[in-house]
Amino acid sequence: EWRITVIPDQPPVISLLEDISITRQNGLRFKYGATDDYGVVAAAAEITHVTTKNASPEAPLRVEFPTPQANAKNGQLTYADLTAHAWAGQPVRISLIATDAAGQTGRTKMIDLNLPQRPFKNPVARAIIEQRRTVAAKPEKDKHAIQALDALSLYPDKFTPEFPVYLTMRVARHRIEHIHGNDDARTQVVELLWR
């Protein structure tokens, strides 16, 4: 006769060992610990954009971490560079998530911070990035972005002497007119304005 006791599989536990910090290159630095009774198979950061009351919520951004080491006594350390993301410079909420082999997840509480952004010294570059943010987050403000890009391209010899920059800005401006609810087209314009 054998007596068998089934031990239930517990969800993993993940915690920040240090506050999320910003590196000199404007990346995010995460130091965390993750444990599970049978091992953690994946860890990630889930980032949610803090939207205004009337705006529709956006899908969270998931940043996958390298597979956690089983015997990391001092915790796991990983970095993420999100300066090119459309949410850079804006308020976000971050939660770390650990997943075990059974698909169970554990998460940290949400942490509020401003996503670091790349610093732009050129005033035209700053203005283009501002319009990029507007196009990415506020479709109702597309007309304002078009007007701003028109104003920036009025005197190309003064503001945008590099011809490829001028042409890219004009292409982006005209593509904004034809987005009409197409999320893929909006993403393409956001990427074009980054370039």
Coordinates of N, CA and C in Angstrom, one line a residue:
E1 N 0.9 -1.2 0.0 CA 0.0 0.0 0.0 C 0.9 1.2 0.0
W2 N 0.6 2.1 -0.9 CA 1.4 3.4 -1.0 C 0.5 4.5 -0.7
R3 N 0.9 5.4 0.1 CA 0.2 6.7 0.4 C 0.8 7.8 -0.4
I4 N 0.0 8.4 -1.2 CA 0.5 9.4 -2.1 C -0.2 10.7 -1.8
T5 N 0.6 11.8 -1.6 CA 0.0 13.1 -1.3 C 0.4 14.0 -2.5
V6 N -0.6 14.6 -3.1 CA -0.3 15.5 -4.3 C 0.0 16.9 -3.7
I7 N 1.1 17.4 -4.1 CA 1.5 18.8 -3.6 C 1.1 19.7 -4.7
P8 N 0.2 20.7 -4.4 CA -0.2 21.6 -5.5 C 0.9 22.5 -6.0
D9 N 0.9 22.7 -7.3 CA 1.9 23.6 -7.9 C 1.5 25.1 -7.6
Q10 N 2.4 25.8 -6.9 CA 2.2 27.2 -6.5 C 2.6 28.1 -7.7
P11 N 1.9 29.2 -7.8 CA 2.3 30.2 -8.8 C 3.7 30.8 -8.5
P12 N 4.5 31.3 -9.4 CA 5.8 31.8 -9.1 C 5.6 33.2 -8.4
V13 N 6.7 33.6 -7.8 CA 6.7 34.8 -7.0 C 7.9 35.7 -7.7
I14 N 7.6 36.9 -8.0 CA 8.6 37.8 -8.5 C 8.5 39.1 -7.7
S15 N 9.7 39.7 -7.5 CA 9.8 41.0 -6.7 C 10.9 41.8 -7.2
L16 N 10.8 43.1 -7.1 CA 11.9 44.0 -7.4 C 12.9 44.0 -6.2
L17 N 14.2 43.8 -6.5 CA 15.1 43.9 -5.4 C 15.7 45.3 -5.2
E18 N 15.6 46.1 -6.3 CA 15.9 47.5 -6.2 C 14.9 48.3 -7.0
D19 N 14.8 49.5 -6.8 CA 13.9 50.4 -7.6 C 14.3 50.3 -9.1
I20 N 13.4 50.4 -10.0 CA 13.7 50.5 -11.4 C 14.5 51.8 -11.6
S21 N 15.7 51.7 -12.2 CA 16.5 52.9 -12.4 C 16.7 53.2 -13.9
I22 N 17.2 54.4 -14.1 CA 17.4 54.8 -15.5 C 19.0 54.9 -15.7
T23 N 19.5 54.3 -16.7 CA 20.9 54.3 -17.0 C 21.3 55.6 -17.7
R24 N 22.6 55.8 -17.8 CA 23.1 57.0 -18.5 C 22.7 57.0 -19.9
Q25 N 22.4 55.9 -20.5 CA 22.0 55.9 -21.9 C 20.5 55.9 -22.0
N26 N 19.8 56.3 -20.9 CA 18.4 56.4 -20.9 C 17.6 55.1 -21.1
G27 N 18.2 54.0 -20.7 CA 17.6 52.7 -20.6 C 17.0 52.4 -19.3
L28 N 16.2 51.4 -19.1 CA 15.7 51.0 -17.8 C 16.5 49.8 -17.3
R29 N 16.8 49.9 -16.0 CA 17.6 48.8 -15.3 C 16.6 48.1 -14.3
F30 N 16.5 46.8 -14.5 CA 15.7 46.0 -13.6 C 16.5 45.0 -12.8
K31 N 16.4 45.1 -11.5 CA 17.0 44.0 -10.7 C 15.9 43.4 -9.9
Y32 N 15.7 42.1 -10.1 CA 14.6 41.4 -9.6 C 14.9 40.0 -9.1
G33 N 14.1 39.4 -8.3 CA 14.2 38.0 -7.9 C 12.9 37.3 -8.3
A34 N 13.1 36.1 -8.8 CA 11.9 35.3 -9.2 C 12.1 33.8 -8.7
T35 N 11.1 33.3 -8.0 CA 11.2 31.9 -7.5 C 9.9 31.2 -7.8
D36 N 10.1 29.9 -7.9 CA 8.9 29.0 -8.1 C 9.3 27.6 -7.5
D37 N 8.3 26.9 -7.1 CA 8.6 25.5 -6.5 C 9.2 24.6 -7.5
Y38 N 8.9 24.8 -8.8 CA 9.4 23.9 -9.9 C 10.2 24.7 -10.9
G39 N 10.4 26.0 -10.7 CA 11.3 26.7 -11.6 C 10.5 27.7 -12.4
V40 N 11.1 28.9 -12.6 CA 10.5 30.0 -13.4 C 11.1 29.8 -14.8
V41 N 10.2 29.8 -15.8 CA 10.6 29.6 -17.2 C 10.7 30.9 -18.0
A42 N 10.0 31.9 -17.5 CA 10.0 33.2 -18.3 C 9.7 34.4 -17.3
A43 N 10.3 35.5 -17.7 CA 10.0 36.7 -16.9 C 9.9 37.9 -17.9
A44 N 9.1 38.9 -17.6 CA 8.9 40.0 -18.5 C 8.5 41.2 -17.7
A45 N 8.5 42.4 -18.4 CA 7.9 43.6 -17.8 C 6.7 43.9 -18.7
E46 N 5.6 44.2 -18.0 CA 4.4 44.6 -18.8 C 4.2 46.1 -18.5
I47 N 4.2 46.9 -19.6 CA 4.2 48.3 -19.4 C 2.9 48.8 -20.0
T48 N 2.1 49.6 -19.2 CA 0.9 50.1 -19.6 C 1.0 51.7 -19.7
H49 N 0.5 52.2 -20.8 CA 0.5 53.7 -21.0 C -0.6 54.3 -20.1
V50 N -0.3 55.3 -19.4 CA -1.3 56.0 -18.6 C -2.0 57.0 -19.5
T51 N -3.2 56.7 -19.8 CA -4.0 57.5 -20.8 C -4.9 58.5 -20.0
T52 N -5.3 59.5 -20.8 CA -6.3 60.4 -20.2 C -7.6 59.8 -20.0
K53 N -8.5 60.4 -19.3 CA -9.8 59.8 -18.9 C -10.6 59.4 -20.2
N54 N -10.6 60.3 -21.2 CA -11.5 60.0 -22.4 C -10.8 59.1 -23.4
A55 N -9.5 58.9 -23.3 CA -8.8 58.1 -24.3 C -9.1 56.6 -24.1
S56 N -9.1 55.9 -25.2 CA -9.3 54.4 -25.1 C -8.0 53.8 -24.7
P57 N -8.1 52.8 -23.9 CA -6.9 52.2 -23.3 C -6.1 51.5 -24.5
E58 N -4.8 51.5 -24.4 CA -3.9 50.9 -25.4 C -3.4 49.6 -24.9
A59 N -3.1 48.7 -25.8 CA -2.6 47.4 -25.4 C -1.3 47.6 -24.7
P60 N -1.0 46.8 -23.6 CA 0.2 46.9 -22.9 C 1.4 46.5 -23.8
L61 N 2.6 47.0 -23.5 CA 3.8 46.7 -24.1 C 4.5 45.6 -23.2
R62 N 4.9 44.5 -23.8 CA 5.5 43.4 -23.1 C 7.0 43.4 -23.5
V63 N 7.9 43.5 -22.5 CA 9.3 43.4 -22.7 C 9.8 42.1 -22.1
E64 N 10.2 41.1 -23.0 CA 10.6 39.8 -22.5 C 12.1 40.0 -21.9
F65 N 12.3 39.3 -20.8 CA 13.6 39.3 -20.2 C 14.3 38.0 -20.5
P66 N 15.6 37.9 -20.4 CA 16.3 36.6 -20.6 C 15.8 35.6 -19.6
T67 N 15.8 34.3 -20.0 CA 15.3 33.3 -19.1 C 16.0 33.4 -17.7
P68 N 15.3 33.5 -16.6 CA 15.9 33.6 -15.3 C 16.7 32.4 -14.9
Q69 N 17.9 32.7 -14.3 CA 18.8 31.6 -13.8 C 18.2 31.0 -12.5
A70 N 18.3 29.7 -12.4 CA 17.7 29.0 -11.3 C 18.3 29.3 -10.0
N71 N 19.6 29.5 -10.0 CA 20.4 29.7 -8.7 C 21.0 31.1 -8.6
A72 N 20.3 32.1 -9.0 CA 20.8 33.5 -8.9 C 20.6 34.0 -7.5
K73 N 21.6 33.9 -6.7 CA 21.4 34.3 -5.3 C 21.2 35.8 -5.1
N74 N 21.9 36.6 -6.0 CA 21.8 38.0 -5.9 C 20.7 38.6 -6.8
G75 N 19.9 37.8 -7.4 CA 18.8 38.3 -8.2 C 19.2 38.3 -9.7
Q76 N 18.3 38.7 -10.5 CA 18.5 38.8 -11.9 C 18.7 40.3 -12.3
L77 N 19.5 40.6 -13.3 CA 19.7 42.0 -13.7 C 19.5 42.0 -15.2
T78 N 18.7 42.9 -15.6 CA 18.4 43.1 -17.1 C 18.1 44.5 -17.4
Y79 N 18.3 44.9 -18.7 CA 18.1 46.2 -19.2 C 17.2 46.3 -20.3
A80 N 16.5 47.4 -20.5 CA 15.6 47.6 -21.7 C 15.8 49.0 -22.2
D81 N 16.0 49.2 -23.5 CA 16.1 50.5 -24.1 C 14.8 50.7 -24.9
L82 N 14.0 51.6 -24.3 CA 12.7 51.9 -25.0 C 12.6 53.4 -25.4
T83 N 13.8 54.0 -25.6 CA 13.8 55.4 -26.0 C 13.2 55.6 -27.4
A84 N 13.1 54.6 -28.3 CA 12.5 54.7 -29.6 C 11.0 54.5 -29.6
H85 N 10.5 54.0 -28.4 CA 9.1 53.7 -28.4 C 8.2 55.0 -28.3
A86 N 7.1 54.9 -28.9 CA 6.2 56.1 -28.9 C 5.8 56.6 -27.6
W87 N 5.9 55.8 -26.5 CA 5.5 56.2 -25.2 C 6.7 56.9 -24.4
A88 N 7.9 56.9 -25.0 CA 9.0 57.5 -24.4 C 8.7 59.0 -23.9
G89 N 9.1 59.3 -22.7 CA 8.8 60.6 -22.1 C 7.4 60.7 -21.5
Q90 N 6.7 59.7 -21.5 CA 5.3 59.8 -21.0 C 5.1 58.9 -19.8
P91 N 4.1 59.1 -19.0 CA 3.8 58.3 -17.8 C 3.3 56.9 -18.2
V92 N 3.9 55.9 -17.5 CA 3.6 54.5 -17.7 C 3.5 53.8 -16.4
R93 N 2.9 52.7 -16.4 CA 2.9 51.8 -15.2 C 3.5 50.5 -15.6
I94 N 4.4 50.0 -14.7 CA 5.2 48.8 -15.0 C 5.0 47.8 -14.0
S95 N 4.8 46.5 -14.4 CA 4.6 45.4 -13.5 C 5.5 44.3 -14.1
L96 N 6.3 43.6 -13.2 CA 7.1 42.5 -13.6 C 6.3 41.2 -13.5
I97 N 6.4 40.3 -14.4 CA 5.6 39.0 -14.5 C 6.6 37.9 -14.6
A98 N 6.4 36.8 -13.8 CA 7.1 35.6 -13.9 C 6.1 34.5 -14.2
T99 N 6.6 33.5 -15.1 CA 5.7 32.4 -15.5 C 6.4 31.1 -15.2
D100 N 5.7 30.1 -14.8 CA 6.3 28.8 -14.5 C 5.9 27.9 -15.7
A101 N 6.4 26.6 -15.6 CA 6.2 25.6 -16.7 C 4.7 25.3 -16.9
A102 N 3.9 25.4 -15.8 CA 2.5 25.1 -15.9 C 1.7 26.3 -16.5
G103 N 2.4 27.4 -16.8 CA 1.7 28.6 -17.3 C 1.1 29.5 -16.2
Q104 N 1.4 29.2 -15.0 CA 0.9 30.1 -13.9 C 1.8 31.3 -13.9
T105 N 1.2 32.5 -13.5 CA 2.0 33.7 -13.4 C 1.9 34.3 -12.0
G106 N 3.0 35.1 -11.7 CA 3.0 35.9 -10.5 C 3.5 37.3 -11.0
R107 N 3.0 38.3 -10.3 CA 3.4 39.7 -10.8 C 3.7 40.6 -9.6
T108 N 4.4 41.6 -9.9 CA 4.7 42.6 -8.8 C 3.5 43.6 -8.9
K109 N 3.5 44.5 -7.9 CA 2.5 45.6 -8.0 C 3.0 46.6 -9.0
M110 N 2.0 47.4 -9.5 CA 2.3 48.4 -10.5 C 3.2 49.5 -10.0
I111 N 4.2 49.9 -10.8 CA 5.1 51.0 -10.5 C 4.9 52.1 -11.5
D112 N 4.6 53.3 -11.0 CA 4.4 54.5 -11.9 C 5.8 55.2 -12.1
L113 N 6.1 55.5 -13.4 CA 7.2 56.3 -13.7 C 7.1 56.8 -15.1
N114 N 7.9 57.8 -15.5 CA 7.9 58.3 -16.8 C 9.0 57.5 -17.6
L115 N 8.6 57.0 -18.7 CA 9.5 56.2 -19.6 C 10.6 57.1 -20.1
P116 N 11.8 56.7 -19.9 CA 12.9 57.6 -20.3 C 12.9 57.9 -21.8
Q117 N 13.3 59.0 -22.2 CA 13.3 59.4 -23.6 C 14.7 59.9 -24.1
R118 N 15.0 59.7 -25.3 CA 16.2 60.2 -25.8 C 16.2 61.8 -25.8
P119 N 17.3 62.4 -25.4 CA 17.3 63.9 -25.4 C 17.6 64.4 -26.8
F120 N 16.8 65.3 -27.2 CA 17.1 66.0 -28.6 C 17.5 67.4 -28.3
K121 N 18.6 67.8 -28.8 CA 19.1 69.2 -28.7 C 18.6 70.1 -29.8
N122 N 18.4 69.5 -31.0 CA 17.9 70.2 -32.2 C 16.4 70.5 -32.0
P123 N 16.1 71.8 -32.1 CA 14.6 72.2 -31.8 C 13.7 71.6 -32.8
V124 N 14.1 71.4 -34.1 CA 13.2 70.8 -35.1 C 13.0 69.3 -34.7
A125 N 14.1 68.6 -34.3 CA 14.0 67.2 -33.9 C 13.0 67.1 -32.7
R126 N 13.1 68.0 -31.8 CA 12.2 68.0 -30.6 C 10.8 68.2 -31.1
A127 N 10.6 69.1 -32.0 CA 9.2 69.3 -32.5 C 8.6 68.1 -33.3
I128 N 9.5 67.4 -34.0 CA 9.0 66.2 -34.8 C 8.7 65.1 -33.8
I129 N 9.5 65.0 -32.7 CA 9.2 63.9 -31.7 C 7.9 64.2 -31.0
E130 N 7.7 65.5 -30.8 CA 6.4 65.9 -30.1 C 5.2 65.5 -31.0
Q131 N 5.3 65.7 -32.3 CA 4.2 65.4 -33.2 C 4.1 63.8 -33.3
R132 N 5.2 63.2 -33.2 CA 5.2 61.7 -33.2 C 4.4 61.2 -32.1
R133 N 4.7 61.7 -30.9 CA 3.9 61.3 -29.7 C 2.4 61.6 -29.9
T134 N 2.1 62.7 -30.4 CA 0.7 63.1 -30.7 C 0.0 62.1 -31.6
V135 N 0.7 61.8 -32.7 CA 0.1 60.8 -33.7 C -0.1 59.5 -33.0
A136 N 0.9 59.1 -32.2 CA 0.9 57.7 -31.6 C -0.3 57.6 -30.6
A137 N -0.5 58.7 -29.8 CA -1.4 58.5 -28.6 C -2.8 59.2 -28.8
K138 N -2.9 60.2 -29.7 CA -4.1 61.0 -29.8 C -4.6 61.1 -31.2
P139 N -5.3 60.1 -31.7 CA -5.8 60.2 -33.1 C -6.7 61.4 -33.3
E140 N -7.3 61.9 -32.3 CA -8.2 63.0 -32.5 C -7.4 64.3 -32.7
K141 N -6.1 64.3 -32.5 CA -5.2 65.4 -32.7 C -4.4 65.3 -34.0
D142 N -4.8 64.4 -34.9 CA -4.1 64.3 -36.2 C -4.0 65.6 -37.0
K143 N -5.1 66.4 -37.0 CA -5.1 67.6 -37.7 C -4.1 68.6 -37.2
H144 N -3.9 68.6 -35.8 CA -2.9 69.5 -35.2 C -1.5 69.0 -35.6
A145 N -1.3 67.7 -35.7 CA 0.0 67.2 -36.1 C 0.3 67.6 -37.6
I146 N -0.7 67.5 -38.4 CA -0.5 67.9 -39.8 C -0.2 69.4 -39.9
Q147 N -0.9 70.2 -39.1 CA -0.6 71.7 -39.1 C 0.8 72.0 -38.6
A148 N 1.2 71.3 -37.6 CA 2.6 71.5 -37.1 C 3.7 71.0 -38.1
L149 N 3.5 69.9 -38.7 CA 4.4 69.5 -39.7 C 4.4 70.4 -40.9
D150 N 3.3 70.9 -41.3 CA 3.2 72.0 -42.4 C 4.1 73.2 -42.0
A151 N 3.9 73.6 -40.7 CA 4.6 74.8 -40.3 C 6.1 74.5 -40.2
L152 N 6.5 73.3 -39.8 CA 8.0 73.0 -39.8 C 8.6 72.9 -41.2
S153 N 7.8 72.6 -42.2 CA 8.3 72.5 -43.5 C 8.1 73.7 -44.4
L154 N 7.7 74.8 -43.8 CA 7.5 76.0 -44.6 C 8.8 76.6 -45.2
Y155 N 9.8 76.6 -44.4 CA 11.1 77.1 -44.8 C 12.2 76.0 -44.7
P156 N 12.2 75.1 -45.6 CA 13.2 74.0 -45.5 C 14.6 74.4 -45.4
D157 N 15.0 75.5 -46.1 CA 16.3 76.0 -46.1 C 16.8 76.5 -44.7
K158 N 15.8 76.9 -43.8 CA 16.1 77.4 -42.5 C 16.0 76.3 -41.4
F159 N 14.9 75.5 -41.5 CA 14.6 74.6 -40.5 C 15.1 73.2 -40.7
T160 N 14.9 72.7 -41.9 CA 15.3 71.3 -42.3 C 16.2 71.3 -43.5
P161 N 17.4 71.8 -43.4 CA 18.3 71.9 -44.6 C 18.6 70.5 -45.2
E162 N 18.6 69.4 -44.4 CA 18.8 68.1 -44.9 C 17.6 67.6 -45.7
F163 N 17.8 67.5 -47.0 CA 16.7 67.2 -47.9 C 16.0 65.9 -47.5
P164 N 16.7 64.8 -47.2 CA 15.9 63.5 -46.8 C 15.0 63.7 -45.6
V165 N 15.5 64.6 -44.6 CA 14.6 64.8 -43.4 C 13.4 65.6 -43.9
Y166 N 13.5 66.6 -44.7 CA 12.4 67.3 -45.2 C 11.4 66.4 -45.9
L167 N 11.9 65.6 -46.9 CA 11.0 64.7 -47.6 C 10.3 63.7 -46.7
T168 N 11.0 63.1 -45.7 CA 10.4 62.2 -44.8 C 9.3 62.8 -44.0
M169 N 9.6 64.1 -43.6 CA 8.6 64.8 -42.8 C 7.3 65.0 -43.7
R170 N 7.5 65.4 -44.9 CA 6.4 65.6 -45.8 C 5.6 64.3 -46.1
V171 N 6.3 63.2 -46.3 CA 5.6 61.9 -46.5 C 4.8 61.6 -45.3
A172 N 5.4 61.7 -44.1 CA 4.6 61.4 -42.9 C 3.4 62.3 -42.7
R173 N 3.6 63.6 -43.0 CA 2.4 64.5 -43.0 C 1.3 64.0 -43.9
H174 N 1.6 63.6 -45.1 CA 0.5 63.2 -46.0 C -0.1 61.8 -45.6
R175 N 0.7 61.0 -45.0 CA 0.2 59.7 -44.6 C -0.7 59.9 -43.4
I176 N -0.5 60.8 -42.6 CA -1.4 61.1 -41.5 C -2.8 61.4 -42.0
E177 N -2.9 62.1 -43.1 CA -4.3 62.4 -43.6 C -5.0 61.1 -44.0
H178 N -4.3 60.0 -44.3 CA -5.0 58.8 -44.8 C -5.0 57.7 -43.8
I179 N -4.8 57.9 -42.6 CA -4.8 56.9 -41.6 C -6.2 56.3 -41.4
H180 N -7.1 57.1 -41.1 CA -8.6 56.8 -40.9 C -8.8 55.5 -40.1
G181 N -8.2 55.4 -38.9 CA -8.5 54.2 -38.1 C -7.6 53.0 -38.4
N182 N -6.7 53.1 -39.3 CA -5.9 51.9 -39.6 C -4.6 52.0 -38.7
D183 N -4.6 51.0 -37.7 CA -3.6 51.0 -36.7 C -2.2 50.7 -37.3
D184 N -2.1 49.8 -38.4 CA -0.8 49.6 -39.0 C -0.3 50.8 -39.7
A185 N -1.2 51.6 -40.3 CA -0.7 52.8 -41.0 C -0.2 53.8 -39.9
R186 N -0.9 53.9 -38.8 CA -0.5 54.8 -37.7 C 0.9 54.4 -37.2
T187 N 1.1 53.1 -37.0 CA 2.4 52.6 -36.5 C 3.5 52.9 -37.5
Q188 N 3.2 52.8 -38.8 CA 4.2 53.2 -39.9 C 4.6 54.6 -39.8
V189 N 3.6 55.5 -39.6 CA 3.9 56.9 -39.5 C 4.7 57.2 -38.3
V190 N 4.4 56.6 -37.2 CA 5.1 56.8 -35.9 C 6.6 56.4 -36.2
E191 N 6.8 55.3 -36.8 CA 8.2 54.8 -37.1 C 8.9 55.8 -38.1
L192 N 8.2 56.3 -39.1 CA 8.7 57.2 -40.0 C 9.2 58.5 -39.3
L193 N 8.4 59.0 -38.4 CA 8.7 60.2 -37.7 C 9.9 60.0 -36.8
W194 N 10.1 58.8 -36.3 CA 11.3 58.5 -35.5 C 12.6 58.6 -36.4
R195 N 12.5 58.0 -37.6 CA 13.6 58.0 -38.5 C 14.0 59.4 -38.9

